[in-house]
Amino acid sequence: MKKEIEERIIIGEDLRPNYRLKTDRTRITAEEIPLNHSPEFIEEMRKQERDVLIRRSKIFNEKPEYFRDVQMIDIDIINDDFAPWNLFEWPSKMEQVDLIRSIENIGLIYPIYVTVSKDGRYNVIIGRCRLLAFCDIYQKTGGLDKYRYIPCYVIPFEEVDELFIRSMMIESNICFRKISKGNMVRALLENYEIMKKVKKYRNESNIGMELSKQFQISESTVFNYLKVKSLCEPAQTLLYDDEISMQVATYLTKVPKDKQEKILEACGKEGVKAIFRLKLLTRDENITIEQLQREINRVNSLMPEKTRIAIEVSKVLLNPLMQHLLNFKRNEAAAQASRMRGKFDNVFNVRFNEKDLVYYKGMIDEIVLKKLTSKTLRNMSKIR
């Protein structure tokens, strides 16, 4: 018996940006359609919203325990409607094989967690990999009943809410599952948006402390990630899809959203990856759109001020190479450094593999090494 992919039921709030750049072939648009709801319908919606907030507050104030009700549930009726909220990477094939082998040898040590709705629909919260392992073993063994039913902690769906379920997923996975930086930020921001609606977490510092515990990162890192809130939607979408890095996203947040969109539309997702250009475009948050356009035209013709070259050399050629590099530093590089207050920082820097240098002691010329790694003309001239 193998779990079939079925159409997802949309549960909870969709907090993900779905904006696309103008350069994309498709772009999602939204049109507001007025609906003439009856007063009774509007009051019912308000009541449901109040009930959600009351239930959410109760969960986080009383912290109920749901691990006492263990049931054996048929694997064929357990669904995965909460999958869009689980941003952790799936285990590798070998990791899943190891899990299957462990279950076959010693059984399932920890039950999985599921919710059950009033109409009897079960959904997995924690233990997707264990559930899939049971499905694989059940199929492989030709339908052994011992693998048809999996131990589950069963939680009534009407007693929990979206934030509780998301938090359970994070708490159970963060220690041992892989998660990309983009998905980490996305999960953190999604939880942040929901936690703001809980009275206990209205204060920004309280949210920061709670997210720090959940994701096992420092509070300063949490607040750095929260800066992504000030990203425009196209940039958020690119970040979550791992199309741009956190470094690019952080630089973009230095200017208002309308300027971010202008930079993205003019430079494209590949263009903003040129950090040396992006630094120039985002250094002034008060720049006007007209000034920004002129700056974009200017920086697009710029090249990086510095580049890096990796050289791998045989040990017998190490000393001769170091001498050649020192001659270059004394002449061409020194002439440039003299125009930079005698500093080599932006002119010429040589770095060695520190681990390998331990083995070359006594073999290489230490004076040449010190001169090559000196930071200023003055320091280099003092080395004897």
XYZ file of C-alpha atoms in Angstrom:
384
model
C 0.000 0.000 0.000
C 1.547 3.268 -1.062
C 0.299 6.729 -0.151
C -1.242 8.311 -3.218
C -0.838 12.020 -3.960
C -4.258 13.611 -3.654
C -5.601 17.114 -4.071
C -4.736 19.222 -1.026
C -7.430 20.720 1.159
C -6.520 24.342 1.904
C -6.437 24.888 5.664
C -5.565 28.099 7.490
C -4.094 31.290 6.116
C -1.932 31.401 2.994
C 0.876 33.712 4.110
C 3.147 33.144 1.148
C 3.832 35.904 -1.388
C 2.867 34.903 -4.922
C 4.019 37.973 -6.817
C 5.952 37.534 -10.055
C 8.312 39.950 -11.755
C 7.159 41.605 -14.965
C 9.851 39.687 -16.795
C 8.187 36.369 -15.848
C 5.889 34.727 -18.359
C 3.051 34.470 -15.878
C 1.895 36.879 -13.240
C -0.731 36.292 -10.610
C -3.241 39.101 -10.293
C -6.113 39.612 -7.897
C -9.436 41.316 -8.443
C -11.682 42.332 -5.568
C -15.265 41.168 -6.084
C -17.880 42.674 -3.743
C -20.044 40.017 -2.046
C -23.432 40.897 -0.566
C -23.215 38.747 2.580
C -26.169 38.658 4.906
C -25.843 40.112 8.432
C -26.228 36.562 9.802
C -23.305 35.309 7.680
C -21.085 38.236 8.734
C -21.913 37.628 12.407
C -21.126 33.917 12.011
C -17.727 34.751 10.497
C -16.992 37.124 13.390
C -17.967 34.423 15.869
C -15.648 31.917 14.192
C -12.776 34.427 14.315
C -13.421 35.096 18.019
C -13.500 31.346 18.705
C -10.136 30.899 16.956
C -8.532 33.673 19.027
C -9.960 32.274 22.282
C -8.776 28.757 21.435
C -5.346 30.051 20.427
C -4.979 32.007 23.664
C -6.074 28.979 25.718
C -3.540 26.704 24.027
C -0.584 28.978 24.700
C -1.636 29.887 28.240
C -2.623 26.426 29.498
C -0.296 24.342 27.254
C -2.511 21.214 27.012
C -0.887 17.779 26.669
C -2.058 15.514 23.872
C 0.310 12.565 24.256
C -1.930 10.451 26.492
C -4.431 9.306 23.880
C -2.591 6.689 21.799
C -4.592 4.886 19.122
C -3.728 2.419 16.357
C -4.821 4.145 13.148
C -5.060 2.584 9.687
C -2.246 4.076 7.582
C -4.555 4.223 4.573
C -6.846 6.841 6.141
C -4.134 9.231 7.383
C -3.877 12.304 5.127
C -1.298 15.084 4.873
C -3.332 18.288 4.510
C -0.773 20.252 6.575
C 2.093 19.492 4.174
C 2.344 23.121 2.882
C 3.271 24.211 6.415
C 6.149 21.741 6.673
C 9.195 23.463 5.137
C 11.816 20.955 6.284
C 13.761 18.981 3.690
C 12.857 15.329 3.172
C 15.461 12.798 4.333
C 17.778 11.278 1.751
C 16.960 7.861 0.295
C 19.564 6.218 2.525
C 18.220 7.963 5.644
C 14.720 6.690 4.832
C 16.103 3.164 4.233
C 17.791 3.315 7.654
C 14.478 4.329 9.249
C 12.671 1.423 7.549
C 15.400 -0.998 8.713
C 15.118 0.324 12.285
C 11.313 -0.125 12.344
C 11.652 -3.660 10.965
C 14.315 -4.581 13.549
C 13.046 -2.981 16.770
C 9.648 -1.536 15.896
C 8.376 2.028 16.139
C 9.812 3.727 19.239
C 7.849 6.997 19.082
C 4.204 7.221 17.923
C 3.315 9.848 15.338
C 0.959 12.808 15.984
C -2.256 13.235 14.036
C -5.354 15.414 14.221
C -8.860 14.076 13.767
C -11.736 16.279 12.624
C -15.392 15.858 13.571
C -16.049 14.066 10.277
C -13.316 11.508 11.069
C -10.565 12.833 8.770
C -7.066 12.132 10.100
C -4.063 14.312 9.256
C -0.431 13.793 10.194
C 1.343 16.611 12.068
C 4.549 14.910 13.239
C 5.957 11.702 11.770
C 5.542 11.872 7.995
C 8.713 9.853 7.423
C 7.626 7.185 9.911
C 4.202 7.018 8.255
C 5.771 6.584 4.795
C 8.125 3.950 6.219
C 5.105 1.986 7.502
C 3.461 2.282 4.066
C 6.617 0.983 2.353
C 7.019 -1.934 4.786
C 3.323 -2.820 4.508
C 3.627 -2.987 0.723
C 6.939 -4.871 0.829
C 5.612 -7.509 3.255
C 2.506 -8.145 1.182
C 0.126 -6.556 3.670
C 1.135 -7.617 7.189
C -1.444 -6.309 9.661
C 1.271 -5.262 12.130
C 2.270 -2.535 9.650
C -1.254 -1.585 8.568
C -1.920 0.235 11.840
C 0.489 2.807 13.237
C 0.530 4.096 16.851
C -0.703 7.721 16.925
C -1.236 10.439 19.474
C -4.648 11.678 18.363
C -5.510 15.376 18.798
C -9.081 16.638 18.192
C -8.745 19.185 15.393
C -11.276 21.578 16.924
C -9.055 21.942 20.021
C -5.988 23.271 18.156
C -5.234 25.920 15.581
C -2.788 26.767 12.809
C -0.110 28.297 15.050
C -0.115 25.277 17.368
C 0.255 22.844 14.465
C 3.036 24.885 12.824
C 4.862 25.157 16.169
C 4.654 21.385 16.715
C 6.179 20.786 13.274
C 9.067 23.146 14.005
C 9.738 21.840 17.528
C 9.800 18.224 16.338
C 12.001 18.832 13.294
C 14.432 21.657 14.025
C 16.951 19.477 15.920
C 17.537 16.812 13.319
C 16.076 17.736 9.932
C 17.624 19.866 7.217
C 16.016 23.179 6.266
C 17.220 25.692 3.680
C 17.882 29.295 4.704
C 14.969 30.521 2.550
C 12.565 28.037 4.128
C 13.883 28.871 7.610
C 13.091 32.546 7.045
C 9.729 31.726 5.512
C 8.708 29.472 8.431
C 9.868 32.071 10.933
C 7.919 34.872 9.248
C 4.794 32.754 8.887
C 4.857 31.949 12.598
C 5.547 35.596 13.398
C 2.463 36.749 11.479
C 0.240 34.284 13.344
C 1.803 34.897 16.773
C 1.060 38.628 16.481
C -2.604 37.721 16.815
C -2.042 36.067 20.204
C -2.373 38.514 23.087
C 0.599 36.963 24.901
C 2.886 37.708 21.950
C 1.751 41.216 20.962
C 5.079 42.571 22.224
C 7.809 42.258 19.560
C 10.441 41.164 22.093
C 8.177 38.353 23.381
C 7.773 37.053 19.843
C 11.536 37.282 19.318
C 12.237 35.207 22.429
C 9.680 32.550 21.498
C 10.909 32.265 17.896
C 14.481 32.054 19.197
C 13.515 28.994 21.276
C 11.509 27.399 18.480
C 14.190 27.679 15.811
C 17.156 27.317 18.195
C 18.850 30.469 16.947
C 19.859 33.645 18.766
C 17.385 36.482 19.233
C 19.651 38.780 17.211
C 19.444 36.313 14.292
C 15.653 36.226 14.676
C 15.431 40.014 14.402
C 17.787 39.974 11.403
C 15.456 37.513 9.699
C 12.445 39.636 10.640
C 13.917 42.453 8.558
C 12.755 40.418 5.584
C 9.239 41.646 6.447
C 10.234 44.919 4.811
C 11.024 43.156 1.517
C 8.719 43.812 -1.406
C 6.668 40.807 -2.533
C 8.787 40.000 -5.626
C 11.909 39.830 -3.442
C 10.169 37.692 -0.807
C 9.027 35.283 -3.482
C 12.555 35.014 -4.902
C 14.010 34.485 -1.413
C 11.561 31.719 -0.498
C 12.212 30.005 -3.830
C 15.981 30.176 -3.144
C 16.426 32.368 -6.222
C 18.267 35.069 -4.211
C 20.391 34.804 -1.077
C 19.803 36.279 2.384
C 22.689 38.666 1.672
C 20.876 40.065 -1.381
C 17.606 40.273 0.578
C 19.303 42.138 3.447
C 20.772 44.760 1.116
C 17.392 45.278 -0.574
C 15.716 45.995 2.781
C 17.890 49.102 3.100
C 15.650 50.956 0.657
C 11.814 51.299 0.537
C 9.730 48.679 -1.258
C 9.042 50.783 -4.357
C 12.806 51.182 -4.866
C 13.329 47.452 -4.297
C 10.841 46.668 -7.062
C 12.522 49.179 -9.366
C 15.933 47.543 -8.752
C 14.541 44.048 -9.327
C 12.716 44.998 -12.513
C 15.739 46.837 -13.907
C 18.438 44.345 -12.875
C 16.531 41.041 -12.728
C 17.187 38.265 -10.232
C 20.635 37.566 -11.713
C 21.618 41.232 -11.733
C 20.973 41.754 -8.008
C 23.364 38.912 -7.220
C 26.205 41.292 -8.137
C 26.647 42.487 -4.555
C 29.218 45.148 -5.472
C 26.542 46.846 -7.609
C 23.693 46.227 -5.162
C 25.667 47.935 -2.377
C 25.809 51.111 -4.455
C 22.115 50.978 -5.362
C 20.971 50.573 -1.754
C 23.328 52.931 0.072
C 20.825 55.843 0.104
C 17.301 55.042 1.315
C 16.092 58.533 0.373
C 17.081 58.278 -3.277
C 14.311 59.245 -5.718
C 13.110 56.911 -8.465
C 14.681 59.188 -11.104
C 18.029 59.230 -9.280
C 17.809 55.468 -8.809
C 17.314 54.931 -12.544
C 20.404 57.014 -13.303
C 22.362 55.079 -10.675
C 21.220 51.756 -12.166
C 22.441 52.869 -15.600
C 25.770 53.883 -14.081
C 26.475 50.772 -11.965
C 25.492 48.362 -14.735
C 28.732 49.282 -16.491
C 30.884 48.819 -13.377
C 33.177 45.894 -12.726
C 34.129 44.506 -9.294
C 36.932 46.480 -7.639
C 38.630 43.242 -6.597
C 38.619 39.602 -7.606
C 39.996 36.416 -6.125
C 42.376 33.959 -7.795
C 43.077 30.521 -6.303
C 46.517 29.046 -6.995
C 47.423 25.460 -6.156
C 51.118 24.663 -6.227
C 53.445 21.719 -5.577
C 55.494 21.934 -2.372
C 58.736 22.053 -4.388
C 57.524 25.205 -6.169
C 56.093 26.950 -3.107
C 59.176 29.031 -2.221
C 59.826 30.212 -5.820
C 56.140 31.181 -6.175
C 56.214 33.110 -2.890
C 59.283 35.025 -4.079
C 57.577 35.915 -7.386
C 54.500 37.133 -5.499
C 56.659 39.212 -3.144
C 58.415 40.855 -6.106
C 55.001 41.725 -7.544
C 53.897 43.139 -4.185
C 57.066 45.258 -3.803
C 56.635 46.786 -7.251
C 53.177 46.916 -8.899
C 51.110 46.413 -5.717
C 53.198 48.819 -3.619
C 52.758 51.553 -6.239
C 48.975 51.201 -5.976
C 49.037 50.911 -2.169
C 50.966 54.184 -1.902
C 47.864 55.890 -3.367
C 45.739 54.170 -0.695
C 47.541 55.564 2.363
C 50.009 52.713 2.180
C 47.343 50.033 2.775
C 47.155 46.802 0.786
C 43.536 45.982 1.795
C 41.945 46.973 -1.516
C 45.021 46.307 -3.637
C 46.696 42.961 -2.996
C 46.080 40.294 -0.347
C 47.646 36.859 -0.110
C 46.197 34.122 2.115
C 47.662 30.717 2.816
C 46.120 27.453 3.937
C 46.877 27.682 7.669
C 46.503 23.931 8.200
C 49.114 23.135 5.527
C 51.560 25.780 6.763
C 51.983 23.809 9.995
C 53.672 21.034 7.978
C 55.855 23.437 5.931
C 57.554 25.075 8.913
C 61.318 25.013 8.438
C 60.866 24.526 4.721
C 59.460 27.907 3.646
C 61.093 31.330 4.017
C 59.355 32.874 7.055
C 60.534 36.400 6.194
C 58.984 36.182 2.725
C 55.788 34.787 4.268
C 55.489 37.696 6.733
C 56.135 40.290 4.022
C 53.532 38.681 1.741
C 50.859 38.784 4.448
C 51.686 42.264 5.826
C 48.827 44.757 5.575
C 50.735 48.009 4.990
C 53.836 49.285 3.230
C 55.210 50.445 6.554
C 54.874 47.041 8.206
C 56.390 45.300 5.188
C 59.454 47.566 5.258
C 60.043 46.804 8.983
C 60.250 43.026 8.505
C 63.843 41.818 8.445
